[in-house]
PDB file of C-alpha atoms in Angstrom:
ATOM      1  CA  UNK B   1       0.000   0.000   0.000  1.00  0.00           C
ATOM      2  CA  UNK B   2       1.285   3.424  -0.950  1.00  0.00           C
ATOM      3  CA  UNK B   3       1.943   6.230   1.528  1.00  0.00           C
ATOM      4  CA  UNK B   4      -0.024   8.684  -0.611  1.00  0.00           C
ATOM      5  CA  UNK B   5      -3.646   8.022  -1.382  1.00  0.00           C
ATOM      6  CA  UNK B   6      -4.548   8.426  -5.039  1.00  0.00           C
ATOM      7  CA  UNK B   7      -7.888   9.695  -6.264  1.00  0.00           C
ATOM      8  CA  UNK B   8     -10.267   7.002  -7.456  1.00  0.00           C
ATOM      9  CA  UNK B   9     -10.203   6.369 -11.192  1.00  0.00           C
ATOM     10  CA  UNK B  10     -13.728   7.705 -11.800  1.00  0.00           C
ATOM     11  CA  UNK B  11     -12.814  11.065 -10.186  1.00  0.00           C
ATOM     12  CA  UNK B  12      -9.591  11.403 -12.197  1.00  0.00           C
ATOM     13  CA  UNK B  13     -11.390  10.575 -15.468  1.00  0.00           C
ATOM     14  CA  UNK B  14     -14.215  13.044 -14.718  1.00  0.00           C
ATOM     15  CA  UNK B  15     -11.677  15.838 -14.073  1.00  0.00           C
ATOM     16  CA  UNK B  16      -9.640  15.022 -17.181  1.00  0.00           C
ATOM     17  CA  UNK B  17     -12.784  14.920 -19.290  1.00  0.00           C
ATOM     18  CA  UNK B  18     -13.891  18.334 -18.056  1.00  0.00           C
ATOM     19  CA  UNK B  19     -17.034  17.053 -16.350  1.00  0.00           C
ATOM     20  CA  UNK B  20     -15.933  18.238 -12.924  1.00  0.00           C
ATOM     21  CA  UNK B  21     -13.815  21.245 -12.175  1.00  0.00           C
ATOM     22  CA  UNK B  22     -10.752  20.359 -10.126  1.00  0.00           C
ATOM     23  CA  UNK B  23     -10.852  21.792  -6.635  1.00  0.00           C
ATOM     24  CA  UNK B  24      -8.312  24.536  -6.217  1.00  0.00           C
ATOM     25  CA  UNK B  25      -7.482  25.761  -2.755  1.00  0.00           C
ATOM     26  CA  UNK B  26      -6.061  29.275  -2.566  1.00  0.00           C
ATOM     27  CA  UNK B  27      -2.322  29.283  -2.137  1.00  0.00           C
ATOM     28  CA  UNK B  28      -0.997  30.689   1.098  1.00  0.00           C
ATOM     29  CA  UNK B  29       2.576  31.778   0.675  1.00  0.00           C
ATOM     30  CA  UNK B  30       3.127  32.324   4.370  1.00  0.00           C
ATOM     31  CA  UNK B  31       3.719  36.041   3.834  1.00  0.00           C
ATOM     32  CA  UNK B  32       1.271  38.598   5.208  1.00  0.00           C
ATOM     33  CA  UNK B  33       1.205  41.822   3.151  1.00  0.00           C
ATOM     34  CA  UNK B  34       2.234  45.179   4.596  1.00  0.00           C
ATOM     35  CA  UNK B  35      -1.245  46.164   5.691  1.00  0.00           C
ATOM     36  CA  UNK B  36      -1.765  42.964   7.608  1.00  0.00           C
ATOM     37  CA  UNK B  37      -4.647  40.579   7.540  1.00  0.00           C
ATOM     38  CA  UNK B  38      -7.306  43.230   6.902  1.00  0.00           C
ATOM     39  CA  UNK B  39      -6.301  43.816   3.287  1.00  0.00           C
ATOM     40  CA  UNK B  40      -5.350  46.858   1.311  1.00  0.00           C
ATOM     41  CA  UNK B  41      -7.862  49.715   1.416  1.00  0.00           C
ATOM     42  CA  UNK B  42      -9.655  50.668  -1.777  1.00  0.00           C
ATOM     43  CA  UNK B  43      -8.722  53.795  -3.648  1.00  0.00           C
ATOM     44  CA  UNK B  44     -10.988  56.711  -2.783  1.00  0.00           C
ATOM     45  CA  UNK B  45     -13.744  56.953  -5.379  1.00  0.00           C
ATOM     46  CA  UNK B  46     -14.996  60.505  -4.766  1.00  0.00           C
ATOM     47  CA  UNK B  47     -13.359  63.766  -3.730  1.00  0.00           C
ATOM     48  CA  UNK B  48     -16.525  65.291  -2.293  1.00  0.00           C
ATOM     49  CA  UNK B  49     -20.023  64.164  -1.252  1.00  0.00           C
ATOM     50  CA  UNK B  50     -22.933  66.495  -0.380  1.00  0.00           C
ATOM     51  CA  UNK B  51     -26.704  66.437   0.007  1.00  0.00           C
ATOM     52  CA  UNK B  52     -28.971  69.090  -1.476  1.00  0.00           C
ATOM     53  CA  UNK B  53     -32.633  69.979  -1.921  1.00  0.00           C
ATOM     54  CA  UNK B  54     -33.248  70.043  -5.699  1.00  0.00           C
ATOM     55  CA  UNK B  55     -36.949  70.062  -6.600  1.00  0.00           C
ATOM     56  CA  UNK B  56     -36.284  70.810 -10.318  1.00  0.00           C
ATOM     57  CA  UNK B  57     -34.298  67.599 -10.908  1.00  0.00           C
ATOM     58  CA  UNK B  58     -36.314  64.626 -12.133  1.00  0.00           C
ATOM     59  CA  UNK B  59     -35.605  60.910 -12.220  1.00  0.00           C
ATOM     60  CA  UNK B  60     -33.822  58.501  -9.895  1.00  0.00           C
ATOM     61  CA  UNK B  61     -30.232  59.407 -10.761  1.00  0.00           C
ATOM     62  CA  UNK B  62     -28.108  61.925 -12.628  1.00  0.00           C
ATOM     63  CA  UNK B  63     -24.638  61.761 -14.139  1.00  0.00           C
ATOM     64  CA  UNK B  64     -22.912  64.860 -15.479  1.00  0.00           C
ATOM     65  CA  UNK B  65     -19.555  66.522 -16.139  1.00  0.00           C
ATOM     66  CA  UNK B  66     -18.975  70.148 -15.179  1.00  0.00           C
ATOM     67  CA  UNK B  67     -16.417  71.959 -17.335  1.00  0.00           C
ATOM     68  CA  UNK B  68     -14.246  74.928 -16.379  1.00  0.00           C
ATOM     69  CA  UNK B  69     -16.257  77.316 -18.588  1.00  0.00           C
ATOM     70  CA  UNK B  70     -19.368  76.658 -16.463  1.00  0.00           C
ATOM     71  CA  UNK B  71     -21.163  74.327 -18.869  1.00  0.00           C
ATOM     72  CA  UNK B  72     -22.648  70.983 -17.841  1.00  0.00           C
ATOM     73  CA  UNK B  73     -22.449  67.893 -20.041  1.00  0.00           C
ATOM     74  CA  UNK B  74     -25.418  65.773 -18.964  1.00  0.00           C
ATOM     75  CA  UNK B  75     -24.913  62.043 -19.508  1.00  0.00           C
ATOM     76  CA  UNK B  76     -27.932  60.867 -17.497  1.00  0.00           C
ATOM     77  CA  UNK B  77     -30.770  62.685 -15.786  1.00  0.00           C
ATOM     78  CA  UNK B  78     -33.667  64.991 -16.498  1.00  0.00           C
ATOM     79  CA  UNK B  79     -34.518  68.522 -15.532  1.00  0.00           C
ATOM     80  CA  UNK B  80     -32.235  71.337 -14.425  1.00  0.00           C
ATOM     81  CA  UNK B  81     -29.091  69.852 -12.794  1.00  0.00           C
ATOM     82  CA  UNK B  82     -27.717  73.277 -11.849  1.00  0.00           C
ATOM     83  CA  UNK B  83     -28.748  72.847  -8.191  1.00  0.00           C
ATOM     84  CA  UNK B  84     -26.704  69.634  -7.959  1.00  0.00           C
ATOM     85  CA  UNK B  85     -23.694  71.318  -9.572  1.00  0.00           C
ATOM     86  CA  UNK B  86     -23.931  74.360  -7.299  1.00  0.00           C
ATOM     87  CA  UNK B  87     -24.026  72.147  -4.205  1.00  0.00           C
ATOM     88  CA  UNK B  88     -20.935  70.115  -5.116  1.00  0.00           C
ATOM     89  CA  UNK B  89     -19.048  73.270  -6.117  1.00  0.00           C
ATOM     90  CA  UNK B  90     -19.205  74.370  -2.470  1.00  0.00           C
ATOM     91  CA  UNK B  91     -16.692  71.550  -1.848  1.00  0.00           C
ATOM     92  CA  UNK B  92     -14.605  71.348  -5.030  1.00  0.00           C
ATOM     93  CA  UNK B  93     -13.608  73.264  -8.145  1.00  0.00           C
ATOM     94  CA  UNK B  94     -14.409  72.509 -11.774  1.00  0.00           C
ATOM     95  CA  UNK B  95     -13.829  70.380 -13.835  1.00  0.00           C
ATOM     96  CA  UNK B  96     -15.350  67.292 -12.230  1.00  0.00           C
ATOM     97  CA  UNK B  97     -17.577  64.288 -12.908  1.00  0.00           C
ATOM     98  CA  UNK B  98     -20.587  64.005 -10.599  1.00  0.00           C
ATOM     99  CA  UNK B  99     -23.171  61.378  -9.778  1.00  0.00           C
ATOM    100  CA  UNK B 100     -26.463  62.273  -8.140  1.00  0.00           C
ATOM    101  CA  UNK B 101     -28.865  59.825  -6.460  1.00  0.00           C
ATOM    102  CA  UNK B 102     -32.434  60.793  -5.578  1.00  0.00           C
ATOM    103  CA  UNK B 103     -33.050  60.152  -1.875  1.00  0.00           C
ATOM    104  CA  UNK B 104     -36.768  60.935  -1.719  1.00  0.00           C
ATOM    105  CA  UNK B 105     -38.799  64.104  -1.878  1.00  0.00           C
ATOM    106  CA  UNK B 106     -36.539  66.833  -3.225  1.00  0.00           C
ATOM    107  CA  UNK B 107     -33.386  65.529  -1.487  1.00  0.00           C
ATOM    108  CA  UNK B 108     -30.424  64.397  -3.584  1.00  0.00           C
ATOM    109  CA  UNK B 109     -27.005  62.992  -2.643  1.00  0.00           C
ATOM    110  CA  UNK B 110     -24.236  64.161  -4.978  1.00  0.00           C
ATOM    111  CA  UNK B 111     -20.701  62.757  -5.190  1.00  0.00           C
ATOM    112  CA  UNK B 112     -17.939  64.038  -7.473  1.00  0.00           C
ATOM    113  CA  UNK B 113     -14.303  63.502  -8.369  1.00  0.00           C
ATOM    114  CA  UNK B 114     -11.957  65.886 -10.130  1.00  0.00           C
ATOM    115  CA  UNK B 115     -11.043  65.474 -13.782  1.00  0.00           C
ATOM    116  CA  UNK B 116      -8.270  66.450 -16.107  1.00  0.00           C
ATOM    117  CA  UNK B 117      -9.833  67.769 -19.316  1.00  0.00           C
ATOM    118  CA  UNK B 118      -7.828  68.409 -22.488  1.00  0.00           C
ATOM    119  CA  UNK B 119      -8.624  69.558 -25.979  1.00  0.00           C
ATOM    120  CA  UNK B 120      -7.166  67.053 -28.441  1.00  0.00           C
ATOM    121  CA  UNK B 121      -7.056  66.762 -32.225  1.00  0.00           C
ATOM    122  CA  UNK B 122      -9.377  64.196 -33.822  1.00  0.00           C
ATOM    123  CA  UNK B 123      -7.806  60.719 -33.433  1.00  0.00           C
ATOM    124  CA  UNK B 124     -10.604  58.870 -35.235  1.00  0.00           C
ATOM    125  CA  UNK B 125     -12.298  57.336 -32.180  1.00  0.00           C
ATOM    126  CA  UNK B 126     -13.807  57.895 -28.730  1.00  0.00           C
ATOM    127  CA  UNK B 127     -11.361  55.978 -26.482  1.00  0.00           C
ATOM    128  CA  UNK B 128      -7.567  56.425 -26.529  1.00  0.00           C
ATOM    129  CA  UNK B 129      -4.887  54.549 -24.626  1.00  0.00           C
ATOM    130  CA  UNK B 130      -1.228  55.561 -24.879  1.00  0.00           C
ATOM    131  CA  UNK B 131       1.326  53.352 -23.127  1.00  0.00           C
ATOM    132  CA  UNK B 132       4.803  54.849 -22.656  1.00  0.00           C
ATOM    133  CA  UNK B 133       7.648  52.643 -21.452  1.00  0.00           C
ATOM    134  CA  UNK B 134      11.103  54.086 -22.011  1.00  0.00           C
ATOM    135  CA  UNK B 135      11.393  54.976 -25.685  1.00  0.00           C
ATOM    136  CA  UNK B 136       8.581  52.622 -26.688  1.00  0.00           C
ATOM    137  CA  UNK B 137       5.110  54.082 -27.231  1.00  0.00           C
ATOM    138  CA  UNK B 138       1.935  52.156 -28.038  1.00  0.00           C
ATOM    139  CA  UNK B 139      -1.192  53.988 -29.166  1.00  0.00           C
ATOM    140  CA  UNK B 140      -4.582  52.234 -29.147  1.00  0.00           C
ATOM    141  CA  UNK B 141      -7.678  54.017 -30.489  1.00  0.00           C
ATOM    142  CA  UNK B 142     -11.042  52.334 -29.835  1.00  0.00           C
ATOM    143  CA  UNK B 143      -9.314  49.006 -29.179  1.00  0.00           C
ATOM    144  CA  UNK B 144      -7.301  49.070 -32.427  1.00  0.00           C
ATOM    145  CA  UNK B 145      -3.570  49.635 -32.443  1.00  0.00           C
ATOM    146  CA  UNK B 146      -2.597  52.813 -34.271  1.00  0.00           C
ATOM    147  CA  UNK B 147       0.676  54.172 -35.628  1.00  0.00           C
ATOM    148  CA  UNK B 148       2.250  57.332 -34.286  1.00  0.00           C
ATOM    149  CA  UNK B 149       1.364  59.182 -31.120  1.00  0.00           C
ATOM    150  CA  UNK B 150      -0.608  62.182 -29.903  1.00  0.00           C
ATOM    151  CA  UNK B 151       1.902  64.845 -28.753  1.00  0.00           C
ATOM    152  CA  UNK B 152      -0.553  66.421 -26.271  1.00  0.00           C
ATOM    153  CA  UNK B 153      -0.932  63.091 -24.446  1.00  0.00           C
ATOM    154  CA  UNK B 154       2.724  62.185 -24.830  1.00  0.00           C
ATOM    155  CA  UNK B 155       3.712  65.408 -23.051  1.00  0.00           C
ATOM    156  CA  UNK B 156       1.691  64.362 -19.968  1.00  0.00           C
ATOM    157  CA  UNK B 157       3.754  61.218 -19.327  1.00  0.00           C
ATOM    158  CA  UNK B 158       6.390  61.676 -16.657  1.00  0.00           C
ATOM    159  CA  UNK B 159       8.406  58.510 -17.113  1.00  0.00           C
ATOM    160  CA  UNK B 160       6.652  55.225 -17.798  1.00  0.00           C
ATOM    161  CA  UNK B 161       2.863  55.583 -17.786  1.00  0.00           C
ATOM    162  CA  UNK B 162      -0.443  54.580 -19.324  1.00  0.00           C
ATOM    163  CA  UNK B 163      -2.554  57.548 -20.400  1.00  0.00           C
ATOM    164  CA  UNK B 164      -6.241  56.937 -21.065  1.00  0.00           C
ATOM    165  CA  UNK B 165      -8.546  59.471 -22.683  1.00  0.00           C
ATOM    166  CA  UNK B 166     -12.312  59.317 -23.212  1.00  0.00           C
ATOM    167  CA  UNK B 167     -14.186  61.779 -25.397  1.00  0.00           C
ATOM    168  CA  UNK B 168     -16.507  64.057 -23.453  1.00  0.00           C
ATOM    169  CA  UNK B 169     -17.829  66.242 -26.242  1.00  0.00           C
ATOM    170  CA  UNK B 170     -16.303  67.242 -29.588  1.00  0.00           C
ATOM    171  CA  UNK B 171     -12.602  67.966 -29.046  1.00  0.00           C
ATOM    172  CA  UNK B 172     -12.837  67.768 -25.208  1.00  0.00           C
ATOM    173  CA  UNK B 173     -11.383  64.651 -23.582  1.00  0.00           C
ATOM    174  CA  UNK B 174     -11.308  63.289 -20.024  1.00  0.00           C
ATOM    175  CA  UNK B 175      -7.715  62.172 -19.353  1.00  0.00           C
ATOM    176  CA  UNK B 176      -6.348  59.817 -16.700  1.00  0.00           C
ATOM    177  CA  UNK B 177      -2.650  59.124 -16.130  1.00  0.00           C
ATOM    178  CA  UNK B 178      -1.529  55.921 -14.437  1.00  0.00           C
ATOM    179  CA  UNK B 179       2.223  55.716 -13.757  1.00  0.00           C
ATOM    180  CA  UNK B 180       3.800  52.301 -14.241  1.00  0.00           C
TER     181      UNK B 180
END
């Protein structure tokens, strides 16, 4: 008799045939990360959160972008969203992306995070990703690899980074820079 017990033949054949998924226990390396057993905290999602009375706003939720020139780009929501924008601007400056949730009656909760907005030339799409690593640059427009680069985005990279841009309206783009 062997020291190690083997799985019965029917279990091995079922796993090899794909009828049963093999059980995989999570690996424990024996190392506890820096933050301990409680995990790493999530990145903060919003820069400011407020509540406001806004009787002119309709619907259950609102999503909008406030630009530096004072205009609002409404992505979701009905009615006049100015009251929501005015309330969040007590806590933070433009430009920002805000989400409003109707809490009953005329009360709304509004949360926002700051944006970097740039005016870019037409790249031929609505989503741009520029990866910069050393002298190598990779440009992806709407999921398709593209030749060349966009100098305005390239100038934002300080060292190795991934720069993502999403079209807001016309030539205005929301830009996010993630250092590598």
